[in-house]
Amino acid sequence: MKGGFISVITITALVYLGSIYSENISKESLEFVQILKTVQNEIFFKTLSGLETDASGNLFAMDNRMHTVFKLDKEGHLLKKFGQHGQGPGDLMYPIHSSISQNKFLVCDNNGVSIFDLEGKFLNRFRVFTQFNSISVLDESVFILHPDVENLITMYDLNGKRISQFGEKYKIPYSLYQKFPYQGTISWMFHQGKLLSGPGAVFFISYLFGDIFKFDLKGKLLNKLELLDVKYLRERKKDFFDVGWDNGAKVGIEPRYFIDAKYLDGRIFLLHPGDKDESDIFLVLDDKNLKIKKIYEVPKMAEKEKTNRFELFGVISVGNAYHFFISFQSELSGDILIRHYKSTNIKEVI
Amino acid sequence: MASETKILYVIRDVNTLCRPCWRYEDFKQMNLPAIFFVENDFSDNDISNFRYSFKIRNNDQIQRMNYEWYRLCKLCDKKKRGKSNFYIFLDDKAEIVELRRF
């Protein structure tokens, strides 16, 4: 939980998807719908540290520096906002991670984990006293990724009672651990990622190495996907795990290969950022076997106003289409905005 | 430091990890008993997580702060930074020898 004010700057991964393209995976370009009317509704985000969607298609945009969660409809109209700076019940203090279930919205901040219902009513709070990289809620269970504890995932109940720990963390080579210039952050860096949960399973998506792990709720590793076809990731892993600092491993604060991930209806959506000359890419994985089923390409912004800062997304399915809501910061105005895209046909994925 | 001296290690905020301060390990090495005071809205699970996360010895107490301790913390927090943590030296008569902020 250290870090106090945590700026949520996303470092763009200027890398290619490699031969994922060359495999026989269908690829589709998303259709731009609109920019949500947040600015017209006088909602000016200072940062965005979380973006979630509920089953009704509403968005929950969490602002780290305003200590507030904004509930918006699909058009960007404000439905409700909750949270304010403070340490009391329902107050937030630099919220940094969020997760949503059918009827609960969880926020990790410097106070601990606050639990709200989807109307913003404060329900409960518990404290964990350890830094966290991600949170996910499934029914009555809360999964938290602590970079500083022994196991990858700690499972709590909604009252903060520690139930179990599971998952093997990356083994940080001793030479890196000793000589990494930002020693206090190395475990945090290795385990940057997102926890997702679906029926009977918890997933860990490594932002740094592109790995996807699937556990059952008892902590057994069921499946693992490594994007070994991607040369950039192969080289990164080699530098991190094989070469070693003394032999010239080029290790620093590395860009993330994925910057956000979501779970929806048996599918895992992974957002891979492109730079200004590239498109952002969504990989869609089957949650059962972790196979890549589809690639969605986000159209490049015509007006060249995009920066990748604060890039997060939420996804819903409406009828036959997936609808994506992607946040970004406009380079022209500096405003943090949310773009709405949709796919043409969901059935191709299923 | 007299052997009778107790150290009361007061936690007012969970955001303690970055601070250059006496760590609990130092207290343990000196074999001094410590009492941790936490905000009074801590639940039992919070206290359990607190003990687990900071590896607090079983014989060290964790207590919710009462009004008297709030008053002492307020004394320490003259600059009203609000987020600081304190440890307090008491003599064997429970008189405060020193308040120190970190």
Short mmCIF file of C-alpha atoms in Angstrom, two decimals:
data_model
loop_
_atom_site.label_atom_id
_atom_site.label_comp_id
_atom_site.label_asym_id
_atom_site.label_seq_id
_atom_site.Cartn_x
_atom_site.Cartn_y
_atom_site.Cartn_z
CA MET A 1 0.00 0.00 0.00
CA LYS A 2 2.99 2.23 -0.10
CA GLY A 3 3.23 4.86 -2.70
CA GLY A 4 0.71 7.35 -1.41
CA PHE A 5 0.03 9.36 -4.43
CA ILE A 6 0.53 7.00 -7.26
CA SER A 7 0.51 8.57 -10.63
CA VAL A 8 -0.94 6.24 -13.17
CA ILE A 9 1.36 6.82 -16.07
CA THR A 10 1.28 4.08 -18.58
CA ILE A 11 4.42 3.37 -20.49
CA THR A 12 3.66 2.36 -23.99
CA ALA A 13 5.10 -0.84 -25.30
CA LEU A 14 6.49 -0.09 -28.72
CA VAL A 15 6.59 -3.65 -29.81
CA TYR A 16 5.00 -5.84 -32.35
CA LEU A 17 2.74 -8.76 -31.88
CA GLY A 18 5.10 -10.85 -33.96
CA SER A 19 3.78 -14.00 -35.45
CA ILE A 20 0.49 -13.82 -33.59
CA TYR A 21 -0.60 -12.03 -36.75
CA SER A 22 0.62 -14.81 -38.93
CA GLU A 23 -1.45 -17.43 -37.20
CA ASN A 24 -4.85 -18.20 -38.45
CA ILE A 25 -6.69 -15.90 -36.11
CA SER A 26 -9.44 -13.72 -37.40
CA LYS A 27 -8.79 -10.05 -37.13
CA GLU A 28 -11.27 -7.25 -37.19
CA SER A 29 -11.10 -3.52 -37.03
CA LEU A 30 -13.38 -1.92 -34.48
CA GLU A 31 -15.87 0.71 -35.48
CA PHE A 32 -15.61 4.10 -33.82
CA VAL A 33 -18.86 5.21 -32.23
CA GLN A 34 -18.19 8.39 -30.32
CA ILE A 35 -16.22 10.15 -27.64
CA LEU A 36 -18.27 10.10 -24.45
CA LYS A 37 -19.68 13.45 -23.51
CA THR A 38 -17.87 13.77 -20.23
CA VAL A 39 -16.39 17.19 -20.89
CA GLN A 40 -19.75 18.51 -22.12
CA ASN A 41 -21.15 17.26 -18.82
CA GLU A 42 -18.39 19.08 -16.97
CA ILE A 43 -16.57 15.97 -15.84
CA PHE A 44 -12.88 16.69 -16.01
CA PHE A 45 -10.80 13.75 -14.94
CA LYS A 46 -7.41 14.48 -13.43
CA THR A 47 -6.22 10.94 -13.79
CA LEU A 48 -7.88 7.63 -14.44
CA SER A 49 -6.78 4.66 -12.43
CA GLY A 50 -9.70 2.34 -13.04
CA LEU A 51 -12.39 1.83 -15.64
CA GLU A 52 -15.02 -0.86 -15.14
CA THR A 53 -18.35 -1.71 -16.69
CA ASP A 54 -21.38 -3.32 -15.12
CA ALA A 55 -23.86 -5.67 -16.72
CA SER A 56 -26.19 -2.79 -17.56
CA GLY A 57 -23.50 -1.12 -19.60
CA ASN A 58 -22.73 1.66 -17.14
CA LEU A 59 -19.15 2.77 -16.68
CA PHE A 60 -17.30 3.29 -13.43
CA ALA A 61 -14.39 5.66 -13.97
CA MET A 62 -12.12 6.04 -10.96
CA ASP A 63 -10.00 9.12 -10.56
CA ASN A 64 -6.84 8.72 -8.51
CA ARG A 65 -6.31 12.37 -7.72
CA MET A 66 -9.92 13.32 -7.22
CA HIS A 67 -10.41 10.28 -4.94
CA THR A 68 -13.74 9.76 -6.62
CA VAL A 69 -15.56 7.17 -8.68
CA PHE A 70 -17.82 8.47 -11.44
CA LYS A 71 -20.66 6.28 -12.59
CA LEU A 72 -21.53 7.14 -16.17
CA ASP A 73 -23.99 5.86 -18.70
CA LYS A 74 -22.89 4.77 -22.17
CA GLU A 75 -23.17 8.30 -23.47
CA GLY A 76 -20.99 9.77 -20.76
CA HIS A 77 -23.72 11.34 -18.65
CA LEU A 78 -23.05 11.35 -14.95
CA LEU A 79 -25.35 9.03 -13.04
CA LYS A 80 -23.64 9.16 -9.69
CA LYS A 81 -20.34 9.84 -8.09
CA PHE A 82 -19.02 8.57 -4.81
CA GLY A 83 -15.93 8.79 -2.70
CA GLN A 84 -14.06 11.83 -1.47
CA HIS A 85 -10.63 12.40 -0.01
CA GLY A 86 -10.42 11.06 3.50
CA GLN A 87 -10.06 8.08 5.75
CA GLY A 88 -13.59 7.64 6.99
CA PRO A 89 -16.05 5.03 5.81
CA GLY A 90 -16.72 5.56 2.13
CA ASP A 91 -13.85 7.98 1.75
CA LEU A 92 -11.06 7.24 -0.65
CA MET A 93 -7.42 8.09 -0.63
CA TYR A 94 -5.62 7.80 -3.96
CA PRO A 95 -7.62 4.86 -5.29
CA ILE A 96 -5.48 2.84 -7.63
CA HIS A 97 -7.12 -0.51 -8.38
CA SER A 98 -10.73 -1.49 -8.86
CA SER A 99 -12.82 -4.52 -9.58
CA ILE A 100 -16.49 -5.05 -10.22
CA SER A 101 -18.85 -7.96 -9.73
CA GLN A 102 -22.56 -8.31 -10.30
CA ASN A 103 -23.44 -6.18 -7.31
CA LYS A 104 -20.23 -4.83 -5.82
CA PHE A 105 -17.55 -2.36 -6.73
CA LEU A 106 -14.23 -2.72 -4.92
CA VAL A 107 -11.58 -0.07 -4.63
CA CYS A 108 -8.01 -0.43 -3.41
CA ASP A 109 -6.60 2.76 -1.99
CA ASN A 110 -4.27 3.86 0.77
CA ASN A 111 -6.92 3.04 3.36
CA GLY A 112 -7.28 -0.56 2.26
CA VAL A 113 -10.08 -2.14 0.28
CA SER A 114 -13.42 -0.33 0.22
CA ILE A 115 -16.52 -2.12 -0.94
CA PHE A 116 -19.47 -0.28 -2.47
CA ASP A 117 -22.64 -1.45 -4.12
CA LEU A 118 -23.22 -0.42 -7.71
CA GLU A 119 -25.19 2.62 -6.60
CA GLY A 120 -22.18 3.88 -4.69
CA LYS A 121 -23.41 2.98 -1.22
CA PHE A 122 -20.53 2.16 1.08
CA LEU A 123 -20.77 -1.36 2.45
CA ASN A 124 -17.56 -2.30 4.13
CA ARG A 125 -13.84 -1.73 4.31
CA PHE A 126 -10.91 -3.87 5.30
CA ARG A 127 -7.23 -3.26 5.53
CA VAL A 128 -4.39 -5.43 4.30
CA PHE A 129 -1.22 -3.38 5.04
CA THR A 130 0.65 -4.66 2.04
CA GLN A 131 1.23 -3.12 -1.32
CA PHE A 132 -1.04 -4.45 -4.00
CA ASN A 133 -0.78 -4.68 -7.76
CA SER A 134 -4.27 -5.80 -8.61
CA ILE A 135 -7.60 -6.88 -7.17
CA SER A 136 -10.42 -9.02 -8.40
CA VAL A 137 -13.74 -9.94 -6.82
CA LEU A 138 -15.75 -13.07 -7.47
CA ASP A 139 -18.96 -13.59 -5.49
CA GLU A 140 -17.87 -13.51 -1.84
CA SER A 141 -14.14 -13.82 -2.49
CA VAL A 142 -11.58 -11.12 -3.06
CA PHE A 143 -8.27 -11.90 -4.74
CA ILE A 144 -5.37 -9.55 -4.29
CA LEU A 145 -1.94 -9.61 -5.83
CA HIS A 146 0.60 -8.49 -3.25
CA PRO A 147 4.09 -8.12 -4.73
CA ASP A 148 5.68 -8.35 -1.30
CA VAL A 149 4.22 -11.58 0.05
CA GLU A 150 5.37 -15.07 -0.71
CA ASN A 151 2.58 -16.21 -2.99
CA LEU A 152 1.19 -14.55 -6.03
CA ILE A 153 -2.44 -14.33 -4.99
CA THR A 154 -4.03 -13.90 -1.57
CA MET A 155 -7.68 -14.76 -1.20
CA TYR A 156 -9.82 -12.87 1.33
CA ASP A 157 -13.47 -12.89 2.14
CA LEU A 158 -15.44 -9.66 1.90
CA ASN A 159 -14.69 -8.89 5.55
CA GLY A 160 -10.95 -9.06 5.01
CA LYS A 161 -10.38 -12.45 6.54
CA ARG A 162 -7.42 -14.12 4.89
CA ILE A 163 -8.57 -17.42 3.46
CA SER A 164 -5.64 -18.74 1.45
CA GLN A 165 -2.61 -17.91 -0.60
CA PHE A 166 -1.55 -19.53 -3.82
CA GLY A 167 0.37 -19.14 -7.04
CA GLU A 168 4.07 -19.15 -7.63
CA LYS A 169 5.68 -15.82 -8.21
CA TYR A 170 8.42 -15.11 -10.70
CA LYS A 171 11.78 -15.97 -9.27
CA ILE A 172 13.79 -12.80 -9.36
CA PRO A 173 17.43 -13.63 -10.17
CA TYR A 174 19.75 -12.67 -7.37
CA SER A 175 21.99 -10.47 -9.51
CA LEU A 176 19.01 -8.38 -10.61
CA TYR A 177 17.68 -8.18 -7.12
CA GLN A 178 21.00 -6.99 -5.79
CA LYS A 179 21.86 -4.50 -8.48
CA PHE A 180 18.59 -3.23 -9.78
CA PRO A 181 18.70 0.54 -9.24
CA TYR A 182 15.18 0.67 -7.86
CA GLN A 183 15.49 -2.27 -5.52
CA GLY A 184 12.36 -1.60 -3.56
CA THR A 185 10.26 -1.79 -6.66
CA ILE A 186 11.66 -4.84 -8.38
CA SER A 187 9.07 -7.28 -7.09
CA TRP A 188 6.37 -4.77 -7.94
CA MET A 189 7.79 -4.46 -11.45
CA PHE A 190 8.07 -8.21 -12.03
CA HIS A 191 4.50 -8.75 -10.93
CA GLN A 192 2.77 -5.88 -12.63
CA GLY A 193 -0.40 -7.32 -13.96
CA LYS A 194 -4.06 -7.86 -13.60
CA LEU A 195 -6.10 -10.37 -11.70
CA LEU A 196 -9.33 -11.44 -13.32
CA SER A 197 -11.86 -13.92 -12.11
CA GLY A 198 -14.54 -15.94 -13.82
CA PRO A 199 -16.64 -18.88 -12.76
CA GLY A 200 -14.38 -21.19 -10.80
CA ALA A 201 -11.14 -19.62 -11.93
CA VAL A 202 -8.71 -16.81 -11.25
CA PHE A 203 -6.41 -15.45 -13.94
CA PHE A 204 -3.20 -13.51 -13.64
CA ILE A 205 -2.09 -11.53 -16.65
CA SER A 206 1.51 -10.39 -16.52
CA TYR A 207 1.83 -6.97 -18.07
CA LEU A 208 5.59 -7.26 -18.25
CA PHE A 209 6.08 -10.73 -19.71
CA GLY A 210 2.75 -11.26 -21.43
CA ASP A 211 2.08 -14.52 -19.57
CA ILE A 212 -1.42 -15.60 -18.64
CA PHE A 213 -1.95 -18.00 -15.72
CA LYS A 214 -5.18 -19.72 -14.84
CA PHE A 215 -5.81 -21.07 -11.33
CA ASP A 216 -8.78 -22.80 -9.82
CA LEU A 217 -10.18 -21.39 -6.60
CA LYS A 218 -8.11 -23.79 -4.55
CA GLY A 219 -4.96 -22.37 -6.07
CA LYS A 220 -4.08 -25.15 -8.47
CA LEU A 221 -2.48 -23.94 -11.68
CA LEU A 222 -4.73 -25.16 -14.46
CA ASN A 223 -3.21 -23.59 -17.50
CA LYS A 224 -0.58 -21.14 -18.65
CA LEU A 225 -0.11 -19.25 -21.86
CA GLU A 226 3.25 -17.79 -22.80
CA LEU A 227 3.46 -15.61 -25.87
CA LEU A 228 6.73 -17.17 -26.92
CA ASP A 229 6.17 -16.24 -30.56
CA VAL A 230 6.70 -12.62 -29.70
CA LYS A 231 10.41 -11.97 -30.11
CA TYR A 232 10.32 -8.89 -27.93
CA LEU A 233 8.94 -10.84 -25.00
CA ARG A 234 11.35 -13.72 -25.54
CA GLU A 235 14.27 -11.32 -25.39
CA ARG A 236 12.87 -9.59 -22.35
CA LYS A 237 12.52 -12.87 -20.50
CA LYS A 238 16.02 -13.89 -21.53
CA ASP A 239 17.42 -10.64 -20.17
CA PHE A 240 15.42 -10.91 -16.96
CA PHE A 241 15.90 -14.58 -16.17
CA ASP A 242 18.94 -15.91 -18.04
CA VAL A 243 21.52 -13.26 -18.82
CA GLY A 244 21.83 -11.68 -15.41
CA TRP A 245 22.96 -8.24 -14.47
CA ASP A 246 26.67 -9.05 -14.44
CA ASN A 247 26.52 -10.39 -17.96
CA GLY A 248 24.90 -7.31 -19.34
CA ALA A 249 21.19 -7.82 -19.01
CA LYS A 250 19.47 -4.67 -20.14
CA VAL A 251 16.94 -4.25 -17.42
CA GLY A 252 15.22 -1.07 -16.40
CA ILE A 253 11.69 0.10 -15.83
CA GLU A 254 10.30 -1.78 -18.76
CA PRO A 255 7.28 -0.85 -20.84
CA ARG A 256 4.27 -3.00 -20.33
CA TYR A 257 3.24 -5.39 -23.03
CA PHE A 258 -0.35 -5.29 -21.89
CA ILE A 259 -1.83 -2.29 -20.14
CA ASP A 260 -5.25 -3.53 -19.13
CA ALA A 261 -7.32 -6.67 -19.12
CA LYS A 262 -10.93 -7.56 -18.53
CA TYR A 263 -13.07 -10.67 -18.24
CA LEU A 264 -16.47 -10.93 -19.89
CA ASP A 265 -18.67 -13.94 -20.56
CA GLY A 266 -15.96 -16.56 -20.85
CA ARG A 267 -13.55 -14.33 -22.70
CA ILE A 268 -10.40 -12.55 -21.57
CA PHE A 269 -9.69 -9.27 -23.27
CA LEU A 270 -6.13 -7.98 -23.27
CA LEU A 271 -5.18 -4.52 -24.42
CA HIS A 272 -1.83 -4.19 -26.11
CA PRO A 273 -0.93 -0.54 -26.71
CA GLY A 274 0.36 0.77 -29.98
CA ASP A 275 2.40 3.91 -30.37
CA LYS A 276 1.35 6.80 -32.57
CA ASP A 277 2.06 4.88 -35.75
CA GLU A 278 0.42 1.70 -34.58
CA SER A 279 -3.03 0.70 -33.57
CA ASP A 280 -3.96 -0.58 -30.18
CA ILE A 281 -4.79 -4.25 -30.27
CA PHE A 282 -7.22 -6.32 -28.27
CA LEU A 283 -6.46 -10.01 -27.94
CA VAL A 284 -9.50 -12.08 -27.06
CA LEU A 285 -8.81 -15.37 -25.33
CA ASP A 286 -11.01 -18.30 -24.52
CA ASP A 287 -11.01 -18.63 -20.75
CA LYS A 288 -11.06 -22.43 -20.85
CA ASN A 289 -7.94 -23.16 -22.86
CA LEU A 290 -6.40 -19.67 -23.07
CA LYS A 291 -6.30 -19.84 -26.87
CA ILE A 292 -6.37 -16.59 -28.78
CA LYS A 293 -9.71 -16.48 -30.57
CA LYS A 294 -9.77 -13.06 -32.11
CA ILE A 295 -7.80 -9.88 -32.58
CA TYR A 296 -9.53 -6.53 -32.61
CA GLU A 297 -7.67 -3.58 -33.96
CA VAL A 298 -8.57 -0.16 -32.65
CA PRO A 299 -8.66 2.37 -35.50
CA LYS A 300 -5.98 5.01 -35.32
CA MET A 301 -7.19 8.40 -34.33
CA ALA A 302 -7.40 10.62 -37.35
CA GLU A 303 -6.74 13.85 -35.56
CA LYS A 304 -3.43 12.64 -34.11
CA GLU A 305 -4.48 13.74 -30.69
CA LYS A 306 -3.96 10.57 -28.81
CA THR A 307 -1.51 9.84 -26.08
CA ASN A 308 -1.38 6.51 -24.37
CA ARG A 309 -1.45 7.95 -20.90
CA PHE A 310 -4.33 6.77 -18.76
CA GLU A 311 -5.24 4.14 -21.31
CA LEU A 312 -7.67 1.69 -19.75
CA PHE A 313 -10.74 0.00 -21.06
CA GLY A 314 -14.07 -1.51 -20.22
CA VAL A 315 -16.01 -3.93 -22.37
CA ILE A 316 -19.67 -4.95 -22.56
CA SER A 317 -21.65 -7.07 -24.96
CA VAL A 318 -24.81 -5.66 -26.45
CA GLY A 319 -26.73 -7.82 -28.86
CA ASN A 320 -24.25 -9.23 -31.31
CA ALA A 321 -21.48 -6.76 -30.65
CA TYR A 322 -18.81 -6.06 -28.13
CA HIS A 323 -18.62 -2.44 -27.07
CA PHE A 324 -15.27 -1.13 -25.92
CA PHE A 325 -14.72 2.02 -23.89
CA ILE A 326 -11.11 3.13 -23.98
CA SER A 327 -9.73 6.04 -22.00
CA PHE A 328 -6.90 8.19 -23.24
CA GLN A 329 -5.50 11.65 -22.79
CA SER A 330 -5.92 14.08 -25.60
CA GLU A 331 -2.62 15.57 -26.62
CA LEU A 332 -4.35 18.66 -27.95
CA SER A 333 -6.57 19.59 -25.03
CA GLY A 334 -5.00 17.59 -22.22
CA ASP A 335 -8.43 16.26 -21.29
CA ILE A 336 -8.80 12.65 -20.32
CA LEU A 337 -11.55 11.24 -22.46
CA ILE A 338 -13.24 7.95 -23.14
CA ARG A 339 -13.78 6.61 -26.62
CA HIS A 340 -16.48 4.17 -27.55
CA TYR A 341 -15.92 1.49 -30.19
CA LYS A 342 -17.91 -1.53 -31.19
CA SER A 343 -17.24 -4.75 -33.00
CA THR A 344 -19.38 -5.81 -35.90
CA ASN A 345 -20.16 -9.36 -34.96
CA ILE A 346 -19.65 -11.11 -31.66
CA LYS A 347 -20.56 -14.51 -33.01
CA GLU A 348 -17.28 -14.85 -34.86
CA VAL A 349 -15.57 -15.02 -31.52
CA ILE A 350 -17.85 -17.66 -30.08
CA MET B 1 17.70 3.32 27.71
CA ALA B 2 16.68 1.79 30.98
CA SER B 3 15.65 -1.80 30.85
CA GLU B 4 12.26 -0.92 32.32
CA THR B 5 11.49 1.42 29.49
CA LYS B 6 8.65 0.37 27.31
CA ILE B 7 8.27 1.40 23.76
CA LEU B 8 4.85 2.10 22.49
CA TYR B 9 4.79 2.02 18.77
CA VAL B 10 1.81 3.94 17.56
CA ILE B 11 0.45 3.39 14.12
CA ARG B 12 -1.91 6.06 12.99
CA ASP B 13 -1.70 5.46 9.30
CA VAL B 14 -1.00 2.41 7.29
CA ASN B 15 1.24 4.23 4.86
CA THR B 16 4.39 3.57 6.80
CA LEU B 17 6.55 1.54 4.55
CA CYS B 18 8.52 4.29 2.86
CA ARG B 19 9.48 6.17 5.94
CA PRO B 20 13.04 6.12 7.18
CA CYS B 21 12.34 5.16 10.72
CA TRP B 22 13.06 2.68 13.38
CA ARG B 23 11.69 -0.51 12.11
CA TYR B 24 9.93 -3.07 14.14
CA GLU B 25 12.89 -5.36 13.50
CA ASP B 26 15.04 -2.94 15.49
CA PHE B 27 12.62 -3.19 18.39
CA LYS B 28 12.78 -6.94 18.21
CA GLN B 29 16.56 -7.01 18.13
CA MET B 30 16.65 -4.93 21.29
CA ASN B 31 14.22 -7.40 22.78
CA LEU B 32 11.89 -4.64 23.85
CA PRO B 33 8.20 -5.21 24.23
CA ALA B 34 6.05 -3.14 21.95
CA ILE B 35 2.44 -2.18 21.94
CA PHE B 36 0.91 -1.15 18.67
CA PHE B 37 -1.92 1.30 18.71
CA VAL B 38 -4.19 1.37 15.73
CA GLU B 39 -7.22 3.40 14.75
CA ASN B 40 -10.25 2.40 16.73
CA ASP B 41 -12.28 1.41 13.70
CA PHE B 42 -9.94 -1.48 12.92
CA SER B 43 -11.90 -4.72 12.72
CA ASP B 44 -10.59 -7.97 14.12
CA ASN B 45 -9.66 -9.01 10.59
CA ASP B 46 -7.80 -5.74 10.10
CA ILE B 47 -5.82 -6.41 13.24
CA SER B 48 -5.16 -9.96 12.18
CA ASN B 49 -3.92 -8.74 8.79
CA PHE B 50 -1.84 -6.11 10.54
CA ARG B 51 -0.17 -8.72 12.74
CA TYR B 52 0.41 -10.96 9.74
CA SER B 53 1.76 -8.30 7.40
CA PHE B 54 4.22 -6.77 9.83
CA LYS B 55 5.14 -10.12 11.40
CA ILE B 56 4.33 -8.89 14.86
CA ARG B 57 5.32 -11.17 17.70
CA ASN B 58 2.51 -12.93 19.47
CA ASN B 59 3.39 -11.38 22.80
CA ASP B 60 3.23 -7.84 21.44
CA GLN B 61 -0.13 -6.28 21.87
CA ILE B 62 -2.18 -4.56 19.23
CA GLN B 63 -4.74 -2.22 20.73
CA ARG B 64 -7.30 0.09 19.30
CA MET B 65 -6.52 3.65 20.30
CA ASN B 66 -8.72 5.20 22.92
CA TYR B 67 -9.26 8.86 23.54
CA GLU B 68 -6.15 9.20 25.71
CA TRP B 69 -3.92 7.88 23.00
CA TYR B 70 -5.52 10.12 20.44
CA ARG B 71 -4.70 13.02 22.71
CA LEU B 72 -1.07 11.93 22.90
CA CYS B 73 -0.89 11.57 19.16
CA LYS B 74 -2.28 15.02 18.81
CA LEU B 75 0.48 16.28 21.07
CA CYS B 76 3.00 14.65 18.78
CA ASP B 77 1.45 16.02 15.67
CA LYS B 78 2.05 19.66 16.36
CA LYS B 79 2.56 20.48 12.74
CA LYS B 80 -0.75 18.82 11.95
CA ARG B 81 0.60 16.75 9.16
CA GLY B 82 -1.89 14.14 10.18
CA LYS B 83 -0.16 11.22 8.54
CA SER B 84 2.82 10.82 10.78
CA ASN B 85 3.58 7.93 13.06
CA PHE B 86 4.94 8.10 16.53
CA TYR B 87 6.72 6.08 19.04
CA ILE B 88 6.66 6.96 22.65
CA PHE B 89 9.13 6.13 25.40
CA LEU B 90 7.65 5.55 28.81
CA ASP B 91 9.47 4.98 32.04
CA ASP B 92 8.48 2.28 34.49
CA LYS B 93 5.90 4.59 36.05
CA ALA B 94 4.29 4.99 32.69
CA GLU B 95 5.39 8.60 32.50
CA ILE B 96 6.27 9.80 29.08
CA VAL B 97 10.01 10.25 28.69
CA GLU B 98 10.06 11.18 25.10
CA LEU B 99 7.83 11.51 22.13
CA ARG B 100 9.45 11.11 18.81
CA ARG B 101 8.00 11.45 15.40
CA PHE B 102 9.22 9.64 12.37
#
